[in-house]
């Protein structure tokens, strides 16, 4: 699917944020820890969530969806995730910790690499092994066997997915566990909060050190998915790029702090309890040097948004991508087709801002695609942005929302 974008129109108005993909996926993964009903509110209407629900349903869970509320209940009736559905999203790996803790067994297709990098699983798997789980690769399947026991484990990197999977394994493990060097992303904290509401015993939720006392059983709960900080940042970047004025409501400004701090010197930014206003009057003269890192530092998921803003600036920006090795190069090449001046060496993009022109470009991944759409919204003239199927994995009705803010985006 392509977007046909007639760019150069400032975006103005109010847009409401919605539930975070990466929160919804981890909470849905954790529903395998109980047969009771888990009700999730604010579940976004996006392809990745549809596929995660399909996966759970195919494996035996009963799913009822009514608008943005989803109820998940029942037991798994297979411990082998069907390849056809599980390979549609990497988030499918988030059922691993919960399944091995509740059933003592799970087999999943190897998630493998993707457009943004190789994405190994060693931190998840070493952690499971520390907990006494036997991990095997059988052809292209990953298989975990044995009920986990409590353990002390230091993650060699603060991986979001590994923290989430290991936390789910620990909450039903026999004995006490300590996880050191955990990811502290808001989505990980939300998982800790939901597990606690289900009866898990966790100390340190939201911190890098989690102390967990295993319990025998978890019960159902009702929980609300946190707002999507990446979606909020996308609309903010779109306003900044098009020299517009936007208020994003229903978000958590604190979760956007690192991103807003980079933009703040150049734009009118005001934050309130649950909304952010951004007004852009003139094009900035470059954004200095920015490096991606785990939360609360500058997120890799907002890097492609900043790359586009830097490409549109009037000066120099240096962006270092420290998490996913392929996340810079593709977008740099596409933006250069629009007249940008970006050089990528290893993990570093050096950007000299230019006035971009319309072009035919293609997104290769979800966040990269969003960055390119913003470039097309800012560049005068008609651009075609391909690869929209990647963008639909994480954004609900992006074209409709952009058009409501004054953009001219058509679907082909
Ligand atoms: N890593 C390893 N070994 C592991 C796990 C991770 O080396 O066992 C490395 C990765 O290669 C990467 C770094 O650790 O260099 C961070 O990866 P992390 O595990 O934190 O990422 P993830 O859990 O696979 C989640 C989000 C991503 C987001 C990253 C970083 C979900 C479903 N996905 O992925 O979201 O970019 O955290 O914040 O939560 C997206 O939404 O577009 C997206 C890719």
Tab-separated table of C-alpha atoms and ligand atoms in Angstrom:
chain	number	residue	atom	x	y	z
A	1	UNK	CA	0.000	0.000	0.000
A	2	UNK	CA	1.198	3.548	-0.798
A	3	UNK	CA	0.377	6.992	0.527
A	4	UNK	CA	0.120	9.766	-2.042
A	5	UNK	CA	1.066	12.910	-0.153
A	6	UNK	CA	0.674	16.447	-1.417
A	7	UNK	CA	3.106	18.069	0.992
A	8	UNK	CA	3.868	21.551	2.231
A	9	UNK	CA	0.745	22.050	4.343
A	10	UNK	CA	1.217	23.003	8.009
A	11	UNK	CA	-0.572	20.574	10.341
A	12	UNK	CA	-2.842	22.245	12.857
A	13	UNK	CA	-5.311	21.022	15.424
A	14	UNK	CA	-5.851	18.565	18.233
A	15	UNK	CA	-5.184	14.858	18.079
A	16	UNK	CA	-5.862	12.245	20.760
A	17	UNK	CA	-3.195	9.651	21.502
A	18	UNK	CA	-4.256	6.003	21.965
A	19	UNK	CA	-2.948	2.836	23.628
A	20	UNK	CA	0.681	1.871	23.060
A	21	UNK	CA	1.393	-1.067	20.761
A	22	UNK	CA	4.372	-2.158	22.809
A	23	UNK	CA	2.369	-2.037	26.025
A	24	UNK	CA	-0.642	-3.870	24.578
A	25	UNK	CA	1.573	-6.629	23.159
A	26	UNK	CA	3.384	-7.336	26.418
A	27	UNK	CA	0.157	-7.250	28.462
A	28	UNK	CA	-1.517	-9.614	25.983
A	29	UNK	CA	1.518	-11.917	26.187
A	30	UNK	CA	1.160	-11.959	29.979
A	31	UNK	CA	-2.458	-13.131	29.792
A	32	UNK	CA	-1.142	-16.685	29.306
A	33	UNK	CA	-0.148	-16.608	33.008
A	34	UNK	CA	-3.779	-17.097	34.111
A	35	UNK	CA	-6.918	-18.871	32.873
A	36	UNK	CA	-9.036	-16.131	34.480
A	37	UNK	CA	-10.333	-13.227	32.471
A	38	UNK	CA	-7.953	-10.317	31.872
A	39	UNK	CA	-9.700	-7.211	30.567
A	40	UNK	CA	-7.563	-4.655	28.771
A	41	UNK	CA	-8.860	-1.175	27.992
A	42	UNK	CA	-7.336	1.260	25.489
A	43	UNK	CA	-6.115	-1.556	23.223
A	44	UNK	CA	-5.146	0.099	19.919
A	45	UNK	CA	-6.803	-0.861	16.640
A	46	UNK	CA	-3.591	-1.801	14.817
A	47	UNK	CA	-2.380	-4.792	12.833
A	48	UNK	CA	0.153	-6.039	15.424
A	49	UNK	CA	-2.545	-6.210	18.108
A	50	UNK	CA	-4.905	-8.017	15.693
A	51	UNK	CA	-2.190	-10.575	15.002
A	52	UNK	CA	-1.335	-11.044	18.695
A	53	UNK	CA	-5.017	-11.663	19.441
A	54	UNK	CA	-5.169	-14.128	16.527
A	55	UNK	CA	-2.143	-15.943	17.938
A	56	UNK	CA	-3.651	-16.238	21.428
A	57	UNK	CA	-6.992	-17.348	20.000
A	58	UNK	CA	-5.401	-19.987	17.781
A	59	UNK	CA	-3.553	-21.323	20.819
A	60	UNK	CA	-6.777	-21.712	22.824
A	61	UNK	CA	-7.517	-18.377	24.499
A	62	UNK	CA	-11.038	-17.009	24.281
A	63	UNK	CA	-10.995	-13.423	22.993
A	64	UNK	CA	-13.832	-10.928	23.142
A	65	UNK	CA	-13.188	-7.513	21.612
A	66	UNK	CA	-15.520	-4.577	21.919
A	67	UNK	CA	-14.065	-1.323	20.608
A	68	UNK	CA	-10.788	-0.715	22.382
A	69	UNK	CA	-11.579	-3.172	25.187
A	70	UNK	CA	-10.362	-6.741	24.914
A	71	UNK	CA	-11.176	-9.625	27.273
A	72	UNK	CA	-8.857	-12.640	27.227
A	73	UNK	CA	-9.640	-15.822	29.163
A	74	UNK	CA	-9.151	-19.588	29.252
A	75	UNK	CA	-6.158	-21.894	29.005
A	76	UNK	CA	-3.796	-22.532	26.108
A	77	UNK	CA	-4.616	-25.781	24.302
A	78	UNK	CA	-1.334	-25.978	22.428
A	79	UNK	CA	2.184	-25.083	23.509
A	80	UNK	CA	3.484	-24.800	19.985
A	81	UNK	CA	2.881	-21.382	18.470
A	82	UNK	CA	1.684	-21.698	14.862
A	83	UNK	CA	4.423	-20.455	12.572
A	84	UNK	CA	2.109	-18.718	10.126
A	85	UNK	CA	0.766	-16.298	12.735
A	86	UNK	CA	3.685	-16.091	15.171
A	87	UNK	CA	6.084	-14.942	12.458
A	88	UNK	CA	3.812	-12.007	11.575
A	89	UNK	CA	5.074	-10.092	14.606
A	90	UNK	CA	8.136	-10.202	16.842
A	91	UNK	CA	5.888	-9.450	19.805
A	92	UNK	CA	4.711	-13.080	19.611
A	93	UNK	CA	7.903	-13.947	21.536
A	94	UNK	CA	6.315	-12.184	24.528
A	95	UNK	CA	4.196	-15.242	25.345
A	96	UNK	CA	7.372	-17.217	26.066
A	97	UNK	CA	8.021	-16.246	29.702
A	98	UNK	CA	4.410	-16.623	30.774
A	99	UNK	CA	3.883	-19.937	28.959
A	100	UNK	CA	7.014	-21.573	30.332
A	101	UNK	CA	6.113	-20.407	33.863
A	102	UNK	CA	2.516	-21.671	33.701
A	103	UNK	CA	2.863	-24.782	31.528
A	104	UNK	CA	6.577	-25.665	31.776
A	105	UNK	CA	6.887	-25.753	28.006
A	106	UNK	CA	6.596	-23.568	24.877
A	107	UNK	CA	7.795	-23.761	21.285
A	108	UNK	CA	7.907	-20.728	19.024
A	109	UNK	CA	9.354	-19.999	15.596
A	110	UNK	CA	12.735	-18.262	15.902
A	111	UNK	CA	11.945	-14.549	15.597
A	112	UNK	CA	15.095	-13.980	13.507
A	113	UNK	CA	16.272	-10.668	12.084
A	114	UNK	CA	14.172	-7.935	10.553
A	115	UNK	CA	14.537	-4.673	8.695
A	116	UNK	CA	15.881	-2.818	11.745
A	117	UNK	CA	18.607	-5.287	12.713
A	118	UNK	CA	19.538	-8.825	13.723
A	119	UNK	CA	17.591	-8.754	17.031
A	120	UNK	CA	19.097	-11.716	18.895
A	121	UNK	CA	17.307	-13.470	21.807
A	122	UNK	CA	20.355	-14.445	23.890
A	123	UNK	CA	19.415	-12.290	26.914
A	124	UNK	CA	15.951	-13.889	27.152
A	125	UNK	CA	17.330	-17.402	26.696
A	126	UNK	CA	20.325	-17.102	29.083
A	127	UNK	CA	17.879	-15.831	31.702
A	128	UNK	CA	15.562	-18.820	31.195
A	129	UNK	CA	18.562	-21.165	31.481
A	130	UNK	CA	19.611	-19.491	34.756
A	131	UNK	CA	16.103	-20.357	35.970
A	132	UNK	CA	16.596	-24.037	35.101
A	133	UNK	CA	14.663	-24.015	31.825
A	134	UNK	CA	16.125	-26.101	29.015
A	135	UNK	CA	16.348	-24.095	25.791
A	136	UNK	CA	16.714	-25.829	22.425
A	137	UNK	CA	16.729	-24.799	18.784
A	138	UNK	CA	14.976	-27.440	16.725
A	139	UNK	CA	15.178	-26.476	13.061
A	140	UNK	CA	13.705	-22.969	12.942
A	141	UNK	CA	11.796	-23.400	16.211
A	142	UNK	CA	12.855	-22.290	19.658
A	143	UNK	CA	11.786	-24.666	22.357
A	144	UNK	CA	11.782	-24.101	26.146
A	145	UNK	CA	11.180	-26.981	28.551
A	146	UNK	CA	10.903	-27.156	32.348
A	147	UNK	CA	9.256	-25.060	35.034
A	148	UNK	CA	11.496	-22.117	35.996
A	149	UNK	CA	12.864	-21.749	39.524
A	150	UNK	CA	13.849	-18.466	41.168
A	151	UNK	CA	17.266	-17.077	40.192
A	152	UNK	CA	19.481	-14.019	40.311
A	153	UNK	CA	20.224	-12.803	36.812
A	154	UNK	CA	21.929	-9.705	35.430
A	155	UNK	CA	20.791	-8.724	31.946
A	156	UNK	CA	23.912	-7.810	29.912
A	157	UNK	CA	21.803	-5.073	28.259
A	158	UNK	CA	18.542	-3.491	29.390
A	159	UNK	CA	16.442	-5.306	26.778
A	160	UNK	CA	12.739	-4.480	26.897
A	161	UNK	CA	11.535	-7.859	25.629
A	162	UNK	CA	13.954	-9.883	27.784
A	163	UNK	CA	12.957	-7.951	30.927
A	164	UNK	CA	9.287	-8.578	30.114
A	165	UNK	CA	9.713	-12.283	29.338
A	166	UNK	CA	11.906	-12.937	32.393
A	167	UNK	CA	9.588	-11.012	34.694
A	168	UNK	CA	6.666	-13.166	33.485
A	169	UNK	CA	8.751	-16.297	34.098
A	170	UNK	CA	9.719	-15.142	37.621
A	171	UNK	CA	6.230	-14.323	38.904
A	172	UNK	CA	5.149	-18.002	38.899
A	173	UNK	CA	8.632	-19.499	39.487
A	174	UNK	CA	9.308	-21.487	42.643
A	175	UNK	CA	11.278	-19.230	45.029
A	176	UNK	CA	12.678	-15.729	44.888
A	177	UNK	CA	14.316	-13.995	41.946
A	178	UNK	CA	16.259	-10.804	41.386
A	179	UNK	CA	16.642	-9.334	37.902
A	180	UNK	CA	19.437	-6.763	37.621
A	181	UNK	CA	20.004	-4.344	34.737
A	182	UNK	CA	16.339	-4.367	33.675
A	183	UNK	CA	14.748	-2.099	31.092
A	184	UNK	CA	12.754	0.722	32.707
A	185	UNK	CA	10.597	1.703	29.722
A	186	UNK	CA	7.057	2.753	30.741
A	187	UNK	CA	5.690	-0.330	28.936
A	188	UNK	CA	7.806	-2.597	31.193
A	189	UNK	CA	6.578	-0.737	34.265
A	190	UNK	CA	2.976	-1.160	33.079
A	191	UNK	CA	3.549	-4.912	32.798
A	192	UNK	CA	4.892	-4.973	36.380
A	193	UNK	CA	1.808	-3.083	37.537
A	194	UNK	CA	-0.591	-5.418	35.763
A	195	UNK	CA	1.182	-8.521	37.096
A	196	UNK	CA	1.010	-7.052	40.619
A	197	UNK	CA	-2.739	-6.493	40.130
A	198	UNK	CA	-2.951	-10.190	39.170
A	199	UNK	CA	-1.400	-11.224	42.478
A	200	UNK	CA	2.315	-11.261	41.603
A	201	UNK	CA	4.815	-10.229	44.292
A	202	UNK	CA	7.190	-7.741	42.696
A	203	UNK	CA	9.308	-5.032	44.332
A	204	UNK	CA	10.959	-2.294	42.284
A	205	UNK	CA	8.414	-1.997	39.462
A	206	UNK	CA	9.682	0.668	37.055
A	207	UNK	CA	13.281	0.384	38.289
A	208	UNK	CA	16.309	-1.457	36.884
A	209	UNK	CA	16.308	-3.990	39.741
A	210	UNK	CA	13.270	-6.221	40.169
A	211	UNK	CA	12.793	-8.455	43.221
A	212	UNK	CA	10.182	-11.136	42.667
A	213	UNK	CA	8.780	-13.767	45.032
A	214	UNK	CA	7.129	-16.499	42.999
A	215	UNK	CA	3.467	-17.280	43.739
A	216	UNK	CA	1.490	-20.432	42.836
A	217	UNK	CA	-1.230	-18.793	40.828
A	218	UNK	CA	-2.227	-15.463	39.285
A	219	UNK	CA	-5.795	-14.265	38.938
A	220	UNK	CA	-7.587	-12.116	36.390
A	221	UNK	CA	-7.659	-8.327	36.406
A	222	UNK	CA	-8.765	-5.244	34.518
A	223	UNK	CA	-6.031	-2.905	33.278
A	224	UNK	CA	-5.609	0.061	30.933
A	225	UNK	CA	-2.900	0.113	28.255
A	226	UNK	CA	-0.711	3.220	28.654
A	227	UNK	CA	-0.701	5.919	25.937
A	228	UNK	CA	1.628	5.425	22.994
A	229	UNK	CA	4.606	7.749	23.456
A	230	UNK	CA	5.909	6.979	19.947
A	231	UNK	CA	2.581	7.864	18.318
A	232	UNK	CA	2.497	11.114	20.319
A	233	UNK	CA	6.061	11.909	19.207
A	234	UNK	CA	5.098	11.187	15.592
A	235	UNK	CA	2.349	13.837	15.579
A	236	UNK	CA	4.635	16.281	17.400
A	237	UNK	CA	7.343	15.719	14.782
A	238	UNK	CA	4.769	16.168	11.996
A	239	UNK	CA	3.771	19.553	13.433
A	240	UNK	CA	7.416	20.593	13.832
A	241	UNK	CA	8.345	19.456	10.310
A	242	UNK	CA	5.456	21.269	8.616
A	243	UNK	CA	5.784	24.431	10.749
A	244	UNK	CA	2.346	23.811	12.214
A	245	UNK	CA	0.752	23.788	15.633
A	246	UNK	CA	-0.597	20.673	17.318
A	247	UNK	CA	-1.927	19.623	20.693
A	248	UNK	CA	-1.627	15.902	21.447
A	249	UNK	CA	-4.090	14.915	24.177
A	250	UNK	CA	-4.406	11.686	26.188
A	251	UNK	CA	-0.635	11.210	26.404
A	252	UNK	CA	1.945	11.164	29.220
A	253	UNK	CA	4.347	14.085	28.600
A	254	UNK	CA	6.869	12.636	31.085
A	255	UNK	CA	7.279	9.588	28.803
A	256	UNK	CA	8.256	11.966	25.984
A	257	UNK	CA	10.788	13.970	27.972
A	258	UNK	CA	13.977	12.954	26.118
A	259	UNK	CA	12.362	13.696	22.739
A	260	UNK	CA	10.836	17.009	23.858
A	261	UNK	CA	14.143	18.079	25.432
A	262	UNK	CA	15.844	17.826	22.017
A	263	UNK	CA	13.070	19.858	20.337
A	264	UNK	CA	12.439	22.379	23.118
A	265	UNK	CA	15.138	24.964	22.170
A	266	UNK	CA	13.641	25.377	18.686
A	267	UNK	CA	9.869	25.154	19.095
A	268	UNK	CA	7.111	26.431	21.381
A	269	UNK	CA	6.450	23.408	23.572
A	270	UNK	CA	4.105	23.339	26.531
A	271	UNK	CA	3.320	20.257	28.571
A	272	UNK	CA	0.293	19.751	30.787
A	273	UNK	CA	-0.853	16.755	32.867
A	274	UNK	CA	-1.918	14.649	29.899
A	275	UNK	CA	-1.245	16.708	26.805
A	276	UNK	CA	1.536	18.404	24.868
A	277	UNK	CA	1.306	21.519	22.694
A	278	UNK	CA	3.908	22.107	19.977
A	279	UNK	CA	4.057	25.195	17.790
A	280	UNK	CA	6.690	25.660	15.090
A	281	UNK	CA	7.465	29.131	13.703
A	282	UNK	CA	10.769	28.629	11.917
A	283	UNK	CA	13.093	25.888	10.778
A	284	UNK	CA	15.792	25.120	13.372
A	285	UNK	CA	19.499	25.321	12.617
A	286	UNK	CA	20.313	21.665	13.399
A	287	UNK	CA	19.797	19.656	16.590
A	288	UNK	CA	23.386	19.066	17.765
A	289	UNK	CA	24.409	15.520	18.679
A	290	UNK	CA	21.847	12.913	19.753
A	291	UNK	CA	22.425	9.270	20.673
A	292	UNK	CA	19.759	6.583	21.136
A	293	UNK	CA	19.752	4.616	24.392
A	294	UNK	CA	17.331	2.773	26.695
A	295	UNK	CA	14.697	4.770	28.602
A	296	UNK	CA	14.755	7.436	29.990
A	297	UNK	CA	17.307	8.537	27.360
A	298	UNK	CA	16.528	9.238	23.699
A	299	UNK	CA	14.544	6.262	22.289
A	300	UNK	CA	15.534	4.415	19.147
A	301	UNK	CA	11.859	4.431	18.139
A	302	UNK	CA	11.953	8.231	17.790
A	303	UNK	CA	15.264	8.301	15.919
A	304	UNK	CA	13.712	8.218	12.445
A	305	UNK	CA	11.447	11.134	13.412
A	306	UNK	CA	14.493	13.166	14.433
A	307	UNK	CA	16.389	12.132	11.279
A	308	UNK	CA	13.598	13.675	9.197
A	309	UNK	CA	13.540	16.847	11.313
A	310	UNK	CA	17.333	17.092	11.023
A	311	UNK	CA	17.160	16.605	7.244
A	312	UNK	CA	14.714	19.540	7.071
A	313	UNK	CA	16.776	21.839	9.319
A	314	UNK	CA	19.236	24.540	8.268
A	315	UNK	CA	22.337	23.184	9.981
A	316	UNK	CA	24.206	20.139	11.274
A	317	UNK	CA	22.889	17.243	13.350
A	318	UNK	CA	24.734	14.074	14.316
A	319	UNK	CA	22.592	11.059	15.234
A	320	UNK	CA	24.082	7.890	16.690
A	321	UNK	CA	21.843	4.789	16.586
A	322	UNK	CA	23.095	2.500	19.336
A	323	UNK	CA	20.332	-0.133	19.424
A	324	UNK	CA	19.327	-1.339	15.988
A	325	UNK	CA	22.097	-1.359	13.407
A	326	UNK	CA	19.879	-1.018	10.286
A	327	UNK	CA	17.615	1.721	11.527
A	328	UNK	CA	19.562	4.649	10.025
A	329	UNK	CA	20.757	3.649	6.608
A	330	UNK	CA	17.515	2.957	4.763
A	331	UNK	CA	15.818	6.189	5.807
A	332	UNK	CA	18.974	8.177	5.076
A	333	UNK	CA	18.962	6.799	1.509
A	334	UNK	CA	15.273	7.585	1.052
A	335	UNK	CA	15.609	11.112	2.466
A	336	UNK	CA	18.616	11.718	0.197
A	337	UNK	CA	16.275	10.976	-2.751
A	338	UNK	CA	14.279	13.991	-1.509
A	339	UNK	CA	17.382	16.195	-1.613
A	340	UNK	CA	18.641	15.576	1.930
A	341	UNK	CA	22.353	15.590	2.685
A	342	UNK	CA	22.898	12.642	5.038
A	343	UNK	CA	26.019	10.514	5.325
A	344	UNK	CA	25.906	7.308	7.351
A	345	UNK	CA	29.067	5.724	8.723
A	346	UNK	CA	28.550	2.667	10.928
A	347	UNK	CA	26.042	3.710	13.590
A	348	UNK	CA	26.292	7.458	12.928
A	349	UNK	CA	24.369	9.733	10.588
A	350	UNK	CA	25.774	13.167	9.860
A	351	UNK	CA	22.994	15.370	8.570
A	352	UNK	CA	23.269	18.769	6.913
A	353	UNK	CA	19.790	20.226	6.691
A	354	UNK	CA	18.351	21.045	3.265
A	355	UNK	CA	15.014	22.053	1.765
A	356	UNK	CA	13.489	18.698	0.760
A	357	UNK	CA	11.575	18.152	-2.468
A	358	UNK	CA	8.836	15.618	-3.233
A	359	UNK	CA	9.921	12.143	-4.380
A	360	UNK	CA	8.853	8.496	-4.557
A	361	UNK	CA	10.167	6.815	-1.420
A	362	UNK	CA	9.572	3.538	0.427
A	363	UNK	CA	9.544	2.748	4.140
A	364	UNK	CA	11.199	-0.504	5.208
A	365	UNK	CA	9.972	-0.668	8.805
A	366	UNK	CA	7.292	0.750	11.055
A	367	UNK	CA	9.039	3.753	12.623
A	368	UNK	CA	11.161	4.438	9.553
A	369	UNK	CA	7.980	4.586	7.474
A	370	UNK	CA	6.489	7.156	9.841
A	371	UNK	CA	9.653	9.282	9.530
A	372	UNK	CA	9.388	9.225	5.727
A	373	UNK	CA	5.686	10.137	5.775
A	374	UNK	CA	6.608	13.219	7.805
A	375	UNK	CA	9.303	14.162	5.296
A	376	UNK	CA	6.696	13.905	2.511
A	377	UNK	CA	4.227	16.013	4.523
A	378	UNK	CA	6.866	18.751	4.818
A	379	UNK	CA	8.228	18.695	1.252
A	380	UNK	CA	6.275	20.804	-1.242
A	381	UNK	CA	4.733	18.782	-4.075
A	382	UNK	CA	3.471	15.243	-4.578
A	383	UNK	CA	5.357	12.338	-3.014
A	384	UNK	CA	4.538	8.645	-2.963
A	385	UNK	CA	5.455	6.767	0.199
A	386	UNK	CA	5.439	2.966	-0.145
A	387	UNK	CA	5.683	0.286	2.543
A	388	UNK	CA	2.600	1.534	4.394
A	389	UNK	CA	1.855	-2.058	5.479
A	390	UNK	CA	4.746	-1.668	7.971
A	391	UNK	CA	3.288	1.579	9.303
A	392	UNK	CA	-0.166	0.037	9.785
A	393	UNK	CA	1.377	-2.433	12.249
A	394	UNK	CA	1.654	0.357	14.804
A	395	UNK	CA	-0.480	3.349	13.774
A	396	UNK	CA	-4.273	3.501	13.759
A	397	UNK	CA	-5.707	5.386	10.768
A	398	UNK	CA	-2.607	7.528	10.307
A	399	UNK	CA	-3.799	8.974	6.976
A	400	UNK	CA	-7.228	9.878	8.398
A	401	UNK	CA	-5.703	11.531	11.442
A	402	UNK	CA	-3.165	13.493	9.388
A	403	UNK	CA	-5.901	14.672	7.006
A	404	UNK	CA	-7.980	15.826	9.964
A	405	UNK	CA	-4.977	18.001	10.898
A	406	UNK	CA	-4.875	19.565	7.425
A	407	UNK	CA	-2.627	17.176	5.507
A	408	UNK	CA	-3.433	15.907	2.012
A	409	UNK	CA	-2.825	12.146	2.143
A	410	UNK	CA	-4.568	9.669	-0.175
A	411	UNK	CA	-4.270	5.877	-0.197
A	412	UNK	CA	-3.347	3.832	-3.246
B	1	LIG	N1	19.228	-7.559	22.353
B	1	LIG	C1	20.169	-8.555	22.365
B	1	LIG	N2	19.807	-9.782	22.859
B	1	LIG	C2	18.553	-10.028	23.326
B	1	LIG	C3	17.591	-8.998	23.295
B	1	LIG	C4	17.957	-7.762	22.801
B	1	LIG	O1	21.311	-8.360	21.946
B	1	LIG	O2	18.308	-11.150	23.783
B	1	LIG	C5	19.612	-6.225	21.838
B	1	LIG	C6	18.856	-5.855	20.568
B	1	LIG	O3	19.481	-6.386	19.425
B	1	LIG	C7	18.909	-4.343	20.616
B	1	LIG	C8	18.809	-4.041	22.111
B	1	LIG	O4	19.184	-5.246	22.775
B	1	LIG	O5	20.150	-3.888	20.159
B	1	LIG	C9	17.444	-3.601	22.570
B	1	LIG	O6	16.467	-4.536	22.161
B	1	LIG	P1	15.187	-4.820	23.033
B	1	LIG	O7	15.206	-6.250	23.429
B	1	LIG	O8	15.074	-3.800	24.096
B	1	LIG	O9	14.038	-4.616	21.982
B	1	LIG	P2	12.743	-5.487	21.830
B	1	LIG	O10	12.210	-5.879	23.142
B	1	LIG	O11	12.954	-6.529	20.799
B	1	LIG	C10	11.110	-3.466	22.028
B	1	LIG	C11	10.055	-2.831	21.184
B	1	LIG	C12	10.722	-2.159	19.992
B	1	LIG	C13	11.669	-1.089	20.528
B	1	LIG	C14	12.697	-1.732	21.461
B	1	LIG	C15	13.632	-0.739	22.115
B	1	LIG	C16	8.190	-4.322	21.524
B	1	LIG	C17	7.263	-5.339	20.969
B	1	LIG	N3	9.149	-3.874	20.713
B	1	LIG	O12	11.764	-4.409	21.192
B	1	LIG	O13	9.682	-1.525	19.262
B	1	LIG	O14	12.345	-0.478	19.453
B	1	LIG	O15	12.001	-2.457	22.506
B	1	LIG	O16	12.938	0.158	22.868
B	1	LIG	O17	8.058	-3.918	22.669
B	1	LIG	C18	8.639	-0.701	17.355
B	1	LIG	O18	7.658	-0.462	18.068
B	1	LIG	O19	8.707	-0.333	16.160
B	1	LIG	C19	9.737	-1.473	17.897
B	1	LIG	C20	10.676	-2.017	17.144
